[in-house]
């Protein structure tokens, strides 16, 4: 538990898994399926909340402010998230960062299992806020079921920034161990889908992308802590 914000983290034991479109119903940028290995890490149990953002940044940029302090912060750019992390690390003395795309997918799939959504292969309604059950808005974190690692809302609610630059062909030449993504790019990767997306988009393998200076009322993040 972070001493400054109260953020909770779950230990994720590293390992190897098949990353990408293992069910054969995804987009071309989820191919080819390739083996990836990641080291141990701690993943945020929940998406970073409006209350936690306010505690560090002193403001609340969220569109859905009325949702409350326990709702995910959104409307934050990738660059603003980096500033949040810098301030949090300075105050807490810990080493927080955004997860890589590989770490994110490994955690979403309950430690690299063959899971279609974060926590299930079936109807995601009990695990994710998406277009047909969200009422077109965000919801407080942790109201749906977690995956088997105890991580909440990795499918749905808000998209989550990760550290990688986006490249639709990256999977063709991704290194096997702890891939960091391309060295350059014009868009950063988003994962998990959000409250307005169809279930197809909130799959664990689904990849989004956005200008790192862009903001959206469906875009937030969760943090990773190195052991």
Coordinates of C-alpha atoms in Angstrom, one line a residue:
X1 CA 0.0 0.0 0.0
X2 CA 1.4 3.4 -1.0
X3 CA 1.9 5.5 2.2
X4 CA 1.0 8.8 0.4
X5 CA -2.1 8.0 -1.6
X6 CA -3.3 4.7 -0.1
X7 CA -3.0 3.0 -3.5
X8 CA -3.1 -0.8 -3.2
X9 CA -0.8 -3.1 -5.2
X10 CA -0.9 -6.8 -5.9
X11 CA 2.3 -8.9 -6.4
X12 CA 2.4 -10.5 -9.8
X13 CA 4.9 -13.3 -10.2
X14 CA 6.7 -13.1 -13.5
X15 CA 6.5 -15.7 -16.2
X16 CA 6.1 -16.5 -19.9
X17 CA 2.9 -16.4 -21.9
X18 CA 1.5 -16.2 -25.4
X19 CA 0.8 -12.6 -26.1
X20 CA -1.7 -11.4 -28.7
X21 CA -4.8 -12.7 -30.4
X22 CA -4.9 -16.2 -29.0
X23 CA -8.6 -16.6 -29.7
X24 CA -8.4 -15.7 -33.4
X25 CA -11.0 -13.0 -33.4
X26 CA -8.9 -9.8 -32.9
X27 CA -7.3 -7.1 -35.0
X28 CA -4.2 -7.5 -37.2
X29 CA -2.1 -5.5 -34.8
X30 CA -2.6 -8.3 -32.2
X31 CA -0.7 -10.7 -34.5
X32 CA 1.4 -12.8 -34.6
X33 CA 0.8 -14.5 -31.2
X34 CA 4.3 -14.6 -29.7
X35 CA 5.9 -15.8 -26.5
X36 CA 6.8 -13.1 -24.0
X37 CA 8.4 -13.4 -20.6
X38 CA 8.1 -10.7 -17.9
X39 CA 9.8 -10.3 -14.5
X40 CA 8.1 -10.0 -11.1
X41 CA 6.2 -6.7 -10.4
X42 CA 3.5 -5.1 -8.3
X43 CA 0.4 -4.0 -10.2
X44 CA -2.1 -1.4 -9.0
X45 CA -5.2 -3.3 -7.7
X46 CA -7.4 -0.5 -9.2
X47 CA -7.2 2.3 -11.7
X48 CA -5.8 5.5 -10.2
X49 CA -8.7 7.4 -8.7
X50 CA -9.8 11.1 -8.8
X51 CA -9.0 11.3 -5.1
X52 CA -5.5 9.9 -5.5
X53 CA -4.8 12.3 -8.4
X54 CA -6.0 15.3 -6.3
X55 CA -3.8 14.2 -3.4
X56 CA -0.7 14.5 -5.6
X57 CA -1.6 17.1 -8.2
X58 CA -4.0 19.4 -6.4
X59 CA -6.6 19.4 -9.2
X60 CA -9.1 17.2 -10.8
X61 CA -9.2 17.2 -14.6
X62 CA -11.9 14.5 -14.9
X63 CA -15.0 14.9 -17.0
X64 CA -17.0 12.7 -14.7
X65 CA -16.2 14.7 -11.5
X66 CA -19.7 14.0 -10.1
X67 CA -18.8 10.3 -10.0
X68 CA -16.7 11.0 -6.9
X69 CA -13.2 10.5 -5.5
X70 CA -13.3 6.7 -5.8
X71 CA -13.9 6.9 -9.6
X72 CA -11.0 6.6 -12.0
X73 CA -9.3 9.8 -12.9
X74 CA -9.7 10.5 -16.7
X75 CA -9.1 13.3 -19.1
X76 CA -5.4 13.0 -18.4
X77 CA -2.7 12.9 -21.1
X78 CA 0.3 10.5 -21.1
X79 CA 2.6 13.4 -20.4
X80 CA 0.5 14.5 -17.4
X81 CA 0.6 11.0 -16.1
X82 CA 4.4 11.1 -16.2
X83 CA 4.3 14.3 -14.1
X84 CA 2.0 12.6 -11.6
X85 CA 4.4 9.6 -11.4
X86 CA 7.4 11.9 -10.9
X87 CA 5.7 13.8 -8.0
X88 CA 4.4 10.5 -6.4
X89 CA 7.9 8.9 -6.6
X90 CA 9.4 12.0 -5.0
X91 CA 6.9 12.1 -2.1
X92 CA 6.8 8.3 -1.5
X93 CA 10.4 7.3 -2.2
X94 CA 9.0 4.4 -4.2
X95 CA 9.5 3.5 -7.9
X96 CA 6.2 3.7 -9.6
X97 CA 5.8 3.8 -13.4
X98 CA 3.3 2.8 -16.1
X99 CA 3.3 -0.9 -17.0
X100 CA 4.7 -2.0 -20.4
X101 CA 2.1 -3.4 -22.8
X102 CA 3.4 -6.9 -22.1
X103 CA 3.2 -6.5 -18.3
X104 CA -0.3 -5.1 -18.7
X105 CA -1.5 -8.0 -20.8
X106 CA 0.2 -10.6 -18.6
X107 CA -1.5 -9.1 -15.5
X108 CA -4.9 -8.7 -17.2
X109 CA -4.8 -12.3 -18.2
X110 CA -4.4 -13.3 -14.5
X111 CA -0.7 -14.1 -15.0
X112 CA -0.6 -15.0 -18.6
X113 CA -3.6 -17.4 -18.8
X114 CA -5.6 -17.9 -22.0
X115 CA -8.3 -15.4 -20.9
X116 CA -10.4 -13.5 -23.4
X117 CA -11.3 -10.7 -20.9
X118 CA -9.6 -9.8 -17.7
X119 CA -11.0 -12.6 -15.5
X120 CA -13.2 -14.6 -17.9
X121 CA -13.6 -16.2 -21.3
X122 CA -17.4 -15.8 -21.2
X123 CA -19.8 -12.8 -21.1
X124 CA -17.7 -9.9 -19.6
X125 CA -20.7 -8.1 -17.9
X126 CA -19.7 -9.2 -14.4
X127 CA -16.1 -8.1 -14.9
X128 CA -16.2 -5.0 -17.0
X129 CA -18.1 -1.7 -17.5
X130 CA -18.7 -1.4 -21.3
X131 CA -21.2 0.1 -23.7
X132 CA -24.2 -1.9 -22.8
X133 CA -24.0 -1.8 -19.0
X134 CA -22.1 1.4 -18.1
X135 CA -24.9 3.9 -18.7
X136 CA -22.4 5.9 -20.8
X137 CA -20.2 6.9 -17.8
X138 CA -17.4 5.8 -15.5
X139 CA -18.1 4.0 -12.3
X140 CA -16.2 3.7 -8.9
X141 CA -13.3 1.3 -9.1
X142 CA -13.7 -2.2 -7.8
X143 CA -17.4 -2.7 -8.3
X144 CA -17.1 -5.5 -10.8
X145 CA -15.4 -8.9 -10.2
X146 CA -11.6 -9.0 -10.2
X147 CA -9.5 -11.4 -12.2
X148 CA -7.9 -14.3 -10.4
X149 CA -4.9 -12.1 -9.4
X150 CA -7.3 -9.7 -7.6
X151 CA -7.0 -6.9 -10.1
X152 CA -10.2 -4.9 -10.9
X153 CA -11.4 -3.1 -14.0
X154 CA -8.6 -4.2 -16.3
X155 CA -11.3 -4.7 -18.9
X156 CA -13.6 -1.7 -19.3
X157 CA -14.4 1.4 -17.2
X158 CA -11.5 3.5 -18.7
X159 CA -8.7 2.9 -21.1
X160 CA -5.4 2.7 -19.4
X161 CA -2.2 4.3 -20.7
X162 CA 0.9 2.1 -20.8
X163 CA 4.5 3.0 -21.4
X164 CA 5.0 1.8 -25.0
X165 CA 5.0 3.7 -28.2
X166 CA 2.5 2.1 -30.7
X167 CA 3.5 0.1 -33.7
X168 CA 1.0 -2.1 -35.5
X169 CA 3.8 -4.4 -36.6
X170 CA 5.8 -4.6 -33.3
X171 CA 4.6 -8.1 -32.5
X172 CA 6.5 -9.4 -35.6
X173 CA 9.9 -8.5 -34.0
X174 CA 9.2 -8.1 -30.3
X175 CA 12.0 -9.4 -28.1
X176 CA 11.0 -12.3 -25.9
X177 CA 12.1 -11.0 -22.5
X178 CA 10.6 -7.8 -21.0
X179 CA 9.8 -6.1 -24.3
X180 CA 9.7 -2.3 -23.9
X181 CA 8.0 -1.4 -27.2
X182 CA 9.4 0.6 -30.1
X183 CA 12.0 3.2 -29.4
X184 CA 10.0 5.9 -31.2
X185 CA 6.5 6.6 -32.4
X186 CA 3.7 9.2 -32.7
X187 CA 1.1 7.5 -30.4
X188 CA 1.2 5.7 -27.1
X189 CA -0.6 2.5 -26.4
X190 CA -3.8 2.3 -24.5
X191 CA -5.2 -1.0 -23.0
X192 CA -8.4 -2.4 -21.6
X193 CA -11.1 -0.5 -23.4
X194 CA -13.6 1.8 -21.7
X195 CA -17.1 2.5 -20.7
X196 CA -18.4 3.2 -24.2
X197 CA -16.7 0.3 -26.0
X198 CA -18.3 -2.9 -27.3
X199 CA -17.1 -6.1 -25.5
X200 CA -14.9 -6.9 -28.5
X201 CA -12.8 -3.9 -27.6
X202 CA -12.4 -4.7 -23.8
X203 CA -10.7 -8.0 -24.6
X204 CA -7.3 -8.5 -22.8
X205 CA -5.4 -8.6 -26.1
X206 CA -7.1 -5.5 -27.7
X207 CA -4.7 -2.6 -28.4
X208 CA -5.6 1.0 -28.6
X209 CA -3.5 4.1 -29.3
X210 CA -3.7 7.8 -28.8
X211 CA -1.6 10.9 -29.1
X212 CA 0.4 11.2 -25.8
X213 CA -0.7 14.8 -25.4
X214 CA -4.4 13.9 -26.0
X215 CA -7.1 13.5 -23.3
X216 CA -10.4 11.7 -23.2
X217 CA -13.2 11.2 -20.7
X218 CA -12.6 7.4 -21.2
X219 CA -8.8 7.5 -20.7
X220 CA -7.1 6.9 -17.4
X221 CA -4.3 4.7 -16.0
X222 CA -3.0 2.3 -13.3
X223 CA 0.5 2.1 -11.9
X224 CA 3.1 -0.6 -11.6
X225 CA 5.7 -0.7 -8.8
X226 CA 9.0 -2.5 -9.2
X227 CA 10.0 -4.9 -6.5

